[in-house]
Short mmCIF file of C-alpha atoms in Angstrom, two decimals:
data_model
loop_
_atom_site.label_atom_id
_atom_site.label_comp_id
_atom_site.label_asym_id
_atom_site.label_seq_id
_atom_site.Cartn_x
_atom_site.Cartn_y
_atom_site.Cartn_z
CA MET A 45 73.85 242.09 76.14
CA GLY A 46 72.37 245.52 75.21
CA ASP A 47 68.81 245.81 74.09
CA VAL A 48 70.83 246.63 70.69
CA ASP A 49 72.66 243.71 70.86
CA GLY A 50 69.80 241.75 71.63
CA ALA A 51 67.77 243.18 68.70
CA ILE A 52 70.36 242.61 66.15
CA TYR A 53 71.29 238.91 67.27
CA LYS A 54 67.20 238.86 66.94
CA LEU A 55 66.86 239.50 63.65
CA ALA A 56 69.53 237.60 62.98
CA LEU A 57 68.34 234.39 64.21
CA GLY A 58 65.24 235.09 61.81
CA LEU A 59 66.48 235.26 59.36
CA PRO A 60 68.79 231.61 58.31
CA ASN A 61 70.52 233.74 55.83
CA GLY A 62 71.10 236.29 57.26
CA VAL A 63 70.65 240.23 57.73
CA GLU A 64 72.26 242.67 55.95
CA MET A 65 73.59 245.81 57.88
CA ALA A 66 71.74 247.72 55.26
CA ALA A 67 68.41 245.90 57.24
CA ILE A 68 69.80 246.42 60.89
CA GLN A 69 69.66 249.94 60.41
CA GLU A 70 66.14 249.41 58.69
CA ASN A 71 64.99 247.74 61.95
CA LEU A 72 66.57 249.73 64.33
CA PRO A 73 66.16 253.81 62.99
CA GLN A 74 66.31 254.32 66.68
CA SER A 75 70.21 254.14 66.59
CA PRO A 76 73.07 255.19 65.29
CA LEU A 77 74.50 253.47 62.24
CA GLU A 78 78.29 253.61 65.71
CA THR A 79 75.51 251.95 68.41
CA ILE A 80 74.42 248.89 65.66
CA VAL A 81 77.90 248.31 64.32
CA ASN A 82 79.84 248.34 67.79
CA GLY A 83 76.79 246.47 68.27
CA VAL A 84 77.96 243.89 66.10
CA ASN A 85 80.98 243.68 66.75
CA ARG A 86 80.50 241.99 69.63
CA LEU A 87 78.33 239.74 69.04
CA LEU A 88 80.65 239.17 66.10
CA LYS A 89 83.57 238.82 69.08
CA ASP A 90 81.03 236.06 71.10
CA GLY A 91 80.41 233.75 68.67
CA LYS A 92 76.45 234.68 68.65
CA LEU A 93 76.95 236.35 65.17
CA GLU A 94 78.35 234.77 61.55
CA LEU A 95 80.25 236.51 59.06
CA LEU A 96 78.83 235.36 55.63
CA GLN A 97 80.22 236.69 51.94
CA SER A 98 77.41 236.66 48.74
CA GLY A 99 79.18 238.07 46.02
CA ASN A 100 80.13 241.94 47.15
CA LYS A 101 77.10 241.46 49.74
CA VAL A 102 77.96 241.03 53.28
CA TYR A 103 75.54 238.29 55.68
CA TYR A 104 75.33 238.83 59.79
CA ARG A 105 73.64 234.98 60.31
CA GLY A 106 72.34 234.39 63.94
CA VAL A 107 73.61 231.52 65.70
CA SER A 108 72.59 229.58 67.75
CA SER A 109 73.00 229.12 71.98
CA ASP A 110 73.22 224.89 70.92
CA GLU A 111 75.27 225.68 68.06
CA MET A 112 77.48 227.70 69.95
CA LYS A 113 77.68 225.41 72.87
CA LEU A 114 78.80 222.64 69.39
CA MET A 115 81.39 224.95 68.33
CA GLY A 116 82.64 225.56 71.76
CA ALA A 117 83.50 221.90 72.22
CA MET A 118 85.55 221.90 69.01
CA SER A 119 88.77 222.98 67.99
CA GLU A 120 89.98 226.19 65.53
CA ASP A 121 91.45 223.39 63.13
CA GLU A 122 87.95 221.30 63.75
CA LYS A 123 85.13 224.59 63.25
CA LEU A 124 87.07 224.63 60.18
CA VAL A 125 86.26 222.13 58.27
CA TYR A 126 83.18 221.72 59.89
CA LYS A 127 81.88 224.99 58.38
CA HIS A 128 82.97 224.36 54.63
CA ILE A 129 81.29 220.80 55.45
CA GLU A 130 78.58 223.20 56.32
CA ASN A 131 77.75 224.82 53.44
CA SER A 132 78.85 222.36 50.54
CA GLY A 133 75.12 221.50 52.37
CA ASN A 134 73.61 218.60 50.78
CA GLU A 135 75.76 218.32 47.42
CA GLY A 136 79.01 217.07 49.45
CA ILE A 137 82.81 217.63 50.24
CA TRP A 138 85.32 216.83 48.88
CA VAL A 139 88.91 216.33 50.48
CA ARG A 140 90.58 217.06 47.98
CA THR A 141 87.97 220.37 48.31
CA LEU A 142 88.88 220.79 52.01
CA LYS A 143 93.02 220.60 51.84
CA GLN A 144 92.59 224.11 49.00
CA LEU A 145 89.48 225.36 50.69
CA THR A 146 91.47 225.69 54.20
CA ASN A 147 94.48 225.18 53.56
CA LEU A 148 95.41 222.72 56.93
CA PRO A 149 97.60 220.16 56.36
CA GLN A 150 96.30 216.57 55.41
CA THR A 151 96.71 215.82 58.56
CA VAL A 152 94.98 217.51 60.34
CA ILE A 153 92.04 217.44 57.04
CA THR A 154 91.93 213.68 58.25
CA ARG A 155 92.77 214.73 62.63
CA SER A 156 89.03 217.02 62.47
CA LEU A 157 86.93 214.58 60.69
CA ARG A 158 87.48 211.38 62.46
CA ALA A 159 86.59 213.69 65.10
CA LEU A 160 83.36 214.56 63.41
CA GLU A 161 82.34 211.24 62.52
CA SER A 162 83.08 210.17 66.04
CA GLN A 163 80.53 213.13 67.52
CA VAL A 164 78.04 212.03 64.70
CA LEU A 165 78.14 215.51 63.09
CA ILE A 166 79.71 214.37 59.65
CA LYS A 167 79.18 211.71 57.87
CA SER A 168 80.39 210.20 54.18
CA VAL A 169 78.84 209.18 51.59
CA LYS A 170 79.39 208.17 47.97
CA SER A 171 79.23 209.68 44.60
CA ILE A 172 76.72 207.67 42.01
CA LYS A 173 79.66 210.02 39.43
CA HIS A 174 82.88 209.83 41.33
CA PRO A 175 82.23 205.89 42.98
CA THR A 176 86.28 206.31 44.84
CA ARG A 177 86.03 210.08 45.42
CA LYS A 178 84.40 209.48 49.41
CA LEU A 179 82.25 213.41 50.06
CA TYR A 180 81.11 214.79 53.63
CA MET A 181 78.65 216.82 54.73
CA LEU A 182 76.09 216.90 58.13
CA THR A 183 74.61 214.07 59.85
CA SER A 184 71.47 215.93 59.09
CA VAL A 185 71.34 215.87 56.55
CA SER A 186 70.71 213.85 53.19
CA PRO A 187 72.58 213.71 49.33
CA SER A 188 70.54 215.54 46.63
CA SER A 189 69.85 212.29 43.66
CA GLU A 190 72.97 214.38 41.67
CA ILE A 191 75.91 212.07 44.48
CA THR A 192 72.47 208.93 45.31
CA GLY A 193 71.05 208.88 41.61
CA GLY A 194 68.13 209.14 43.03
CA PRO A 195 65.50 206.55 42.53
CA TRP A 196 66.87 204.45 40.06
CA TYR A 197 70.07 203.49 41.97
CA THR A 198 70.29 200.95 44.66
CA ASP A 199 74.64 200.69 46.61
CA GLN A 200 75.78 203.07 43.78
CA GLU A 201 74.53 200.83 41.06
CA MET A 202 71.61 201.88 38.90
CA ASP A 203 68.44 198.87 39.71
CA THR A 204 67.62 198.17 35.49
CA ASP A 205 65.46 195.55 37.44
CA PHE A 206 63.25 198.20 38.56
CA ILE A 207 63.05 200.18 36.15
CA GLU A 208 62.21 198.47 33.26
CA GLN A 209 58.60 197.36 35.34
CA LEU A 210 57.95 200.87 36.06
CA ALA A 211 58.63 201.78 32.59
CA ARG A 212 56.39 198.69 31.51
CA GLN A 213 53.85 199.06 33.88
CA CYS A 214 53.37 202.82 32.52
CA HIS A 215 53.47 201.25 29.06
CA GLN A 216 50.62 199.02 29.75
CA PHE A 217 48.68 202.33 31.74
CA ILE A 218 49.39 204.85 28.40
CA TYR A 219 48.74 202.01 26.31
CA ALA A 220 45.07 201.23 28.07
CA TYR A 221 43.78 205.27 27.07
CA SER A 222 45.68 205.39 23.67
CA TYR A 223 42.89 203.48 21.81
CA PRO A 224 38.80 202.88 21.80
CA ARG A 225 39.06 199.86 24.65
CA HIS A 226 35.76 198.87 22.67
CA ASN A 227 36.85 198.92 19.87
CA PRO A 228 41.22 198.86 19.53
CA GLU A 229 41.26 198.79 16.30
CA MET A 230 40.64 202.85 16.18
CA VAL A 231 41.98 205.79 16.99
CA TYR A 232 40.82 208.81 18.33
CA SER A 233 40.39 212.56 16.64
CA ALA A 234 42.49 214.17 16.52
CA ASN A 235 41.74 216.52 18.90
CA HIS A 236 40.55 214.31 21.54
CA THR A 237 42.02 215.66 24.59
CA GLY A 238 41.70 211.92 26.56
CA TYR A 239 45.48 210.79 27.31
CA PRO A 240 47.08 210.57 30.11
CA THR A 241 49.19 213.39 31.20
CA ALA A 242 52.51 212.45 33.72
CA THR A 243 51.25 213.51 36.54
CA GLN A 244 48.25 211.57 36.04
CA ILE A 245 50.35 208.43 35.54
CA LYS A 246 52.31 209.38 38.07
CA ARG A 247 49.49 209.30 40.48
CA PHE A 248 48.57 205.75 38.87
CA ILE A 249 52.07 204.69 40.27
CA ALA A 250 51.54 206.20 43.55
CA GLU A 251 47.87 204.53 44.43
CA ASN A 252 48.71 201.57 43.96
CA ARG A 253 51.71 201.21 45.56
CA ILE A 254 54.01 199.95 42.09
CA SER A 255 56.75 201.77 43.55
CA ASN A 256 58.23 201.56 46.74
CA VAL A 257 60.36 204.32 46.50
CA ASP A 258 58.07 208.22 46.31
CA LEU A 259 58.10 209.20 42.91
CA SER A 260 58.51 212.24 41.83
CA LEU A 261 56.91 214.00 39.22
CA GLU A 262 60.95 214.54 37.31
CA ASN A 263 61.54 210.89 38.36
CA ILE A 264 57.98 210.30 35.91
CA GLU A 265 59.11 212.29 32.93
CA GLU A 266 62.70 210.10 32.47
CA LEU A 267 61.03 207.14 32.31
CA LEU A 268 58.61 208.91 29.65
CA THR A 269 61.08 209.76 27.56
CA MET A 270 63.34 207.06 27.48
CA LEU A 271 60.59 205.67 27.24
CA VAL A 272 59.56 208.15 24.21
CA TYR A 273 62.64 207.64 22.78
CA ASP A 274 61.99 204.13 22.60
CA GLY A 275 59.36 204.62 20.47
CA LYS A 276 57.04 203.29 22.37
CA ILE A 277 55.09 206.08 23.01
CA GLU A 278 55.07 209.61 21.57
CA ARG A 279 54.22 212.66 23.27
CA ILE A 280 50.82 214.99 22.90
CA ALA A 281 50.61 218.87 22.72
CA PRO A 282 47.56 219.75 24.54
CA ALA A 283 45.17 221.45 22.88
CA LEU A 284 45.50 225.46 24.80
CA ASP A 285 42.19 227.16 25.89
CA ALA A 286 40.35 229.99 25.76
CA ASP A 287 42.77 231.86 27.89
CA MET A 288 45.59 230.33 25.72
CA GLY A 289 45.71 227.32 29.07
CA MET A 290 46.72 226.52 32.01
CA SER A 291 50.16 225.72 31.24
CA ALA A 292 51.07 227.77 28.88
CA ARG A 293 50.56 230.51 30.64
CA PHE A 294 53.02 228.69 33.36
CA GLY A 295 55.43 228.51 30.54
CA LYS A 296 55.10 225.32 30.57
CA THR A 297 53.49 222.26 28.46
CA ASP A 298 52.11 219.52 30.08
CA TRP A 299 52.42 217.18 27.78
CA MET A 300 50.35 214.06 27.11
CA TYR A 301 51.74 210.88 25.80
CA ARG A 302 49.78 208.28 23.55
CA ALA A 303 51.64 204.79 22.89
CA GLN A 304 52.69 203.47 19.16
CA ARG A 305 50.16 201.40 17.72
CA ILE A 306 52.11 197.55 18.13
CA SER A 307 51.45 194.42 17.19
CA SER A 308 48.22 193.02 18.47
CA LYS A 309 50.66 189.77 18.70
CA ASP A 310 52.54 192.45 21.14
CA SER A 311 49.69 194.24 22.19
CA PRO A 312 48.48 194.40 26.12
CA LEU A 313 44.97 195.40 24.89
CA THR A 314 45.27 191.09 24.02
CA ASP A 315 45.32 190.14 27.18
CA ILE A 316 43.67 193.49 29.07
CA PRO A 317 40.90 192.83 31.00
CA CYS A 318 39.03 195.19 29.27
CA GLY A 319 38.82 193.04 25.54
CA ARG A 320 36.48 190.81 26.76
CA CYS A 321 34.75 193.32 30.09
CA PRO A 322 31.00 193.50 29.55
CA VAL A 323 30.44 197.00 30.39
CA ALA A 324 34.02 198.58 29.50
CA ASN A 325 31.19 200.42 27.37
CA ARG A 326 30.03 202.46 30.20
CA CYS A 327 33.43 202.57 31.86
CA SER A 328 34.66 206.18 32.70
CA ASN A 329 36.91 207.94 34.66
CA THR A 330 34.48 208.76 36.47
CA GLY A 331 31.16 207.44 38.04
CA SER A 332 30.75 203.82 39.27
CA ILE A 333 33.36 202.06 37.19
CA THR A 334 35.92 202.96 36.69
CA PRO A 335 40.05 201.76 36.22
CA ALA A 336 40.76 203.43 38.77
CA LYS A 337 38.43 201.02 41.10
CA CYS A 338 38.69 197.73 38.78
CA GLU A 339 40.94 194.86 40.41
CA TYR A 340 40.69 192.88 37.55
CA PHE A 341 42.62 195.64 35.63
CA THR A 342 44.99 195.87 38.98
CA LYS A 343 45.70 192.29 38.71
CA TRP A 344 46.56 193.01 34.95
CA LEU A 345 48.46 195.68 35.71
CA SER A 346 50.68 193.72 38.29
CA PHE A 347 51.80 191.43 36.09
#
């Protein structure tokens, strides 16, 4: 491999999404365009570069030695099928879509898929949106939440028990901060900013190991939205500070959540330890006495 070819190959390998011809020229200012084009063509012919197209733009992606070795063991049909599966990422690709993109006969596609599966290069997954469809993706790729349904689904079925349990824990946590502990019948002032946010609720669930599944902030917000629609909690916009607030500057509102008052018979505060705690008036978010450190509070939330 010549100096120019080596420089082009090294540059393309360092950019997973490929490099444009203009960028190659910028990195090789001493080389004439004809020399660069000839080098690119040699690398394409040797399989060391792959041509990619995005809209009207053309990119050259470097192919690693391991990938070249892998592709070298495949038939041309298998290479074509493999590339389309690779390009599908974590969304996967349907057999019918493969047929449309490759123009290969169904028997050839089926044979190629079996060969790739036998080498553990690809895997098939089921989608919650289309349970009868089998989608293919690379073995090393984890399917997107659009396919699996995220933490709310187990074996393509919605885990209603898990959802209800987490929603109940969120509601109890929010309720505990929605009204003064020393007198639950009172309400906080209109400018109160101590109501929980989605970020704080996420931290609470993680620190208390309430869920064995790693939940994202988006997952927590989905639970909170469900509770809002159920009429159990309400969203409250935080007051903006002098510099317009962090949330406003970044275009996202960090909502606080307040539980709707319910009858004392059904209220979580009827059996919450805080209601009969002798040091409730000293309890706060910081210091030696906090809900996070309270063993009685933790046991109550586990019910």
